[in-house]
Coordinates of C-alpha atoms in Angstrom, one line a residue:
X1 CA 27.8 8.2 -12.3
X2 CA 30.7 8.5 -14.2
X3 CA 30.8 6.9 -17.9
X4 CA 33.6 6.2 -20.1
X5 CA 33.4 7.4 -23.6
X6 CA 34.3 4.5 -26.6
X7 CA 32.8 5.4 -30.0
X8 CA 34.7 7.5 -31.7
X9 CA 32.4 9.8 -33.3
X10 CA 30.8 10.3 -29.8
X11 CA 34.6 11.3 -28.7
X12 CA 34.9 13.9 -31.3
X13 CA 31.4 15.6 -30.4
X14 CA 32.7 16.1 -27.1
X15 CA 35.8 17.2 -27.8
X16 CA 33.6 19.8 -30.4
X17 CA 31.4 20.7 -28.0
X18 CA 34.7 21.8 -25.7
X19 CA 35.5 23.8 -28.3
X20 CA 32.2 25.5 -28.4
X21 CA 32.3 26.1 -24.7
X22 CA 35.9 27.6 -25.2
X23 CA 34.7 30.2 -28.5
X24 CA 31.8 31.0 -25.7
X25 CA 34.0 32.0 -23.1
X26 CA 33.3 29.5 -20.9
X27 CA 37.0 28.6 -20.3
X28 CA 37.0 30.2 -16.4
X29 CA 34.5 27.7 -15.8
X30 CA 36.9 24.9 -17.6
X31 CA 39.8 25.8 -15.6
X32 CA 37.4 25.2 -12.3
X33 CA 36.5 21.9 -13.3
X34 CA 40.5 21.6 -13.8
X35 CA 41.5 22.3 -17.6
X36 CA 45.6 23.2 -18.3
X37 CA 45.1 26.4 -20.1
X38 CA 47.6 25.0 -22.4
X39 CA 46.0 21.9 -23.3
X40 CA 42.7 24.1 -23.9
X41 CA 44.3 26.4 -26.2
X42 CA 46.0 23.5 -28.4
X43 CA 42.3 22.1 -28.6
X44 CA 41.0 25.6 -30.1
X45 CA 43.7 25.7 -32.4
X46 CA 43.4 22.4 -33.7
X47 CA 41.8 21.3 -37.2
X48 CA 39.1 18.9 -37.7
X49 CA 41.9 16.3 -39.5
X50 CA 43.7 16.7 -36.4
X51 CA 40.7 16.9 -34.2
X52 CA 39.0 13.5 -35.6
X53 CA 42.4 12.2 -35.5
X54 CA 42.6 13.0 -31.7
X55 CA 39.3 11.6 -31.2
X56 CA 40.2 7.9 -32.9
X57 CA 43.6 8.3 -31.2
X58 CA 42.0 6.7 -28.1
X59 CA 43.7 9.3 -25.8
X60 CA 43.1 11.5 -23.7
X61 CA 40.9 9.2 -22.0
X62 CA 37.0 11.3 -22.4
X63 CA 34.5 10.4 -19.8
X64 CA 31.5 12.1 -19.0
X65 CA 29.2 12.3 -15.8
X66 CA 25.7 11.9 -15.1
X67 CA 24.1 13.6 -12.4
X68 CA 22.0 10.6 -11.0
X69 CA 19.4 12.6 -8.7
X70 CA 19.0 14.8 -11.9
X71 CA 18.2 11.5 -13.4
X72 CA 16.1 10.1 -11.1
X73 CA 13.9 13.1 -11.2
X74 CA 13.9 13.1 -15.3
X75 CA 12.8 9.4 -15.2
X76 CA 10.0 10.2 -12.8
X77 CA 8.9 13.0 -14.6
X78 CA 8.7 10.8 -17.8
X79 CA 7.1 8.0 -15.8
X80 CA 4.3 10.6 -13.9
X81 CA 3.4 11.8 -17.3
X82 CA 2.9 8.4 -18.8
X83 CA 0.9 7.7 -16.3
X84 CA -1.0 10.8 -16.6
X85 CA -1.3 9.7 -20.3
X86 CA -2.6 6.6 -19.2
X87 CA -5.4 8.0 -16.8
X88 CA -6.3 10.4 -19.3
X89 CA -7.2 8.1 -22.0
X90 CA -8.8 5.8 -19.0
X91 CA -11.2 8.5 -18.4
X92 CA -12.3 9.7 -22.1
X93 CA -12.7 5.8 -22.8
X94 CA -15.2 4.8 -19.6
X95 CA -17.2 7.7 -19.8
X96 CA -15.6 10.7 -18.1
X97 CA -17.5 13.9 -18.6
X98 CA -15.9 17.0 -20.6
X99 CA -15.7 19.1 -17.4
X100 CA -14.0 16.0 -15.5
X101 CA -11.4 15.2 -17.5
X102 CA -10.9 19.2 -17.0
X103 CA -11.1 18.8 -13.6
X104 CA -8.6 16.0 -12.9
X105 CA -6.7 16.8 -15.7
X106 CA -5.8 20.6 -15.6
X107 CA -2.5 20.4 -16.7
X108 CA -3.4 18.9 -19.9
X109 CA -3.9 21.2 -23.1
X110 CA -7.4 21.0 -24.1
X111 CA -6.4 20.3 -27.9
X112 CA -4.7 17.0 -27.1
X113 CA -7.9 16.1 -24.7
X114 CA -10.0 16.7 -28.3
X115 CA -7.1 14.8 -30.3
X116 CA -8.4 11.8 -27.8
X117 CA -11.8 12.3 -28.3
X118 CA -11.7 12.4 -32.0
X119 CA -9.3 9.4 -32.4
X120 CA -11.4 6.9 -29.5
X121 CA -14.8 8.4 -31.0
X122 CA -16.2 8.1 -27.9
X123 CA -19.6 9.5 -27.3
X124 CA -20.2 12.7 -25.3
X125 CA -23.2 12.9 -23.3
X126 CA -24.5 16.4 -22.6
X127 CA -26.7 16.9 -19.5
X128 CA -26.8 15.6 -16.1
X129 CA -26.0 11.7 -15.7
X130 CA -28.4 9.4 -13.8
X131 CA -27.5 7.8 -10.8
X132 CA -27.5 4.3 -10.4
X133 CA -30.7 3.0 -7.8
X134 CA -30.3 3.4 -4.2
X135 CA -28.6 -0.2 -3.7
X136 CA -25.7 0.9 -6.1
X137 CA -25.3 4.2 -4.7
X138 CA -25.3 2.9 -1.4
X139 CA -22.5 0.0 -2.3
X140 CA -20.3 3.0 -4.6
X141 CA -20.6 5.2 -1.7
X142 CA -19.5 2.2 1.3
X143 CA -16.4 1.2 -1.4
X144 CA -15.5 5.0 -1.8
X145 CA -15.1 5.7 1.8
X146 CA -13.5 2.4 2.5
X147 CA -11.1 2.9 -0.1
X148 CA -8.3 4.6 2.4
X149 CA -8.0 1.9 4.5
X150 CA -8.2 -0.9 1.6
X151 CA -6.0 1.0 -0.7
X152 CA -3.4 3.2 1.4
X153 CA -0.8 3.4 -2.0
X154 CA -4.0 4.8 -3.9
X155 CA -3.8 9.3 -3.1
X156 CA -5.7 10.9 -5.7
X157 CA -9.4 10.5 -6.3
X158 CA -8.5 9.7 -10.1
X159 CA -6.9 6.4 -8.8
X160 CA -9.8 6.2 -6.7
X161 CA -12.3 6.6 -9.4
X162 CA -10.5 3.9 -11.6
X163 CA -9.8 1.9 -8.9
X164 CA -13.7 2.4 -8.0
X165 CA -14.6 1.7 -11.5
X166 CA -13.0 -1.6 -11.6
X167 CA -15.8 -2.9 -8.9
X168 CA -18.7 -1.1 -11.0
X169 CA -17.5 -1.3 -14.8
X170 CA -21.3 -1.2 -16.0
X171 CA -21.5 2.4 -15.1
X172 CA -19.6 5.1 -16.6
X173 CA -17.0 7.3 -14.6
X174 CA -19.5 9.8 -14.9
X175 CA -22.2 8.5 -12.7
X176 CA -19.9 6.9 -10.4
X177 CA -18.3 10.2 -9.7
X178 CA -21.4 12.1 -9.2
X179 CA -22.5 9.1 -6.9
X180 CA -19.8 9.9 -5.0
X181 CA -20.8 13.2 -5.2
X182 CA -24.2 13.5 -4.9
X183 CA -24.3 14.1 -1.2
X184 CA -21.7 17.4 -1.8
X185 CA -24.2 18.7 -4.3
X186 CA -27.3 18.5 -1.6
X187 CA -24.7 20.1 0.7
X188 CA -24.2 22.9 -1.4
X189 CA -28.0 23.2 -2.2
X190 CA -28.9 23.8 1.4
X191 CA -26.2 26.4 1.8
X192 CA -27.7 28.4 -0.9
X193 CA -24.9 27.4 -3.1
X194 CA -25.5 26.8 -6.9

């Protein structure tokens, strides 16, 4: 994508930061892109009267490029981490244990996971969570499974658990994820796994 530079003030950071690239020694890589030596060496030797006066002059014509999968992928980024944001504070808000949030959120300094806490003043339970009655568990445990087929765009089991806690919002994300869990944890209990 190719842009066309107007505001003056813009124009003259460019043509400073040319100049920068040039006192670097960047100027084989200038004359690759297709700068005339001689027009580069007028530009070093130029005031910034003459420079600013360049700039205003409306020529040469400055345009810049963006590189547009490079900005694709910065835009995602910024949209993956809002999102993250989003699931984070999701979690602390409905309940999500200490060691969840750790689990599904690994990335995630544990200072700004505090920072949350302390700002929602949400309540930490310690200990293990009770599970809902055998109906509940039965019904989380149908809607988990099912959840594939229902929801194909949903991958991660942290959409799955918010998605899940939308159908069961009088239980915390704590007990619904060791609902969903509860049968790994016998599994691991008769394998002689703690």
């Amino acid at each position: 994508m190719m842009v066309r530079v107007i505001d003056n003030t813009l124009r003259a950071s460019l043509l400073m930061h040319l100049i920068e690239q040039l006192e670097r020694g960047d100027l084989a890589v200038l004359l690759e892109k297709g700068a005339c030596p001689k027009s580069m060496d007028r530009l070093r030797n130029m005031n910034i009267s003459e420079l600013l006066q360049l700039a205003s002059s409306g020529h040469p014509d400055i345009h810049f490029s963006i590189d547009e999968s490079g900005f694709d992928l910065g835009v995602a980024t910024i949209d993956r981490r809002k999102e993250e944001t989003e699931h984070l504070i999701y979690f602390i808000q409905n309940g999500a244990s200490q060691s969840m949030v750790h689990e599904f959120f690994p990335q995630i300094d544990h200072r700004l996971i505090q920072t949350y806490r302390k700002l929602m003043k949400t309540d930490r339970r310690i200990g293990r969570v009770s599970l809902p009655d055998e109906k509940v568990r039965d019904l989380v445990h149908k809607c988990w499974h099912g959840m594939p087929e229902e929801y194909p765009r949903v991958n991660t089991d942290r959409e799955r658990l918010i998605v899940l806690h939308g159908f069961f919002q009088d239980y915390s994300l704590d007990v619904l994820y060791a609902t969903v869990n509860e049968f790994r944890a016998e599994e691991r209990k008769s394998n002689g796994k703690n």
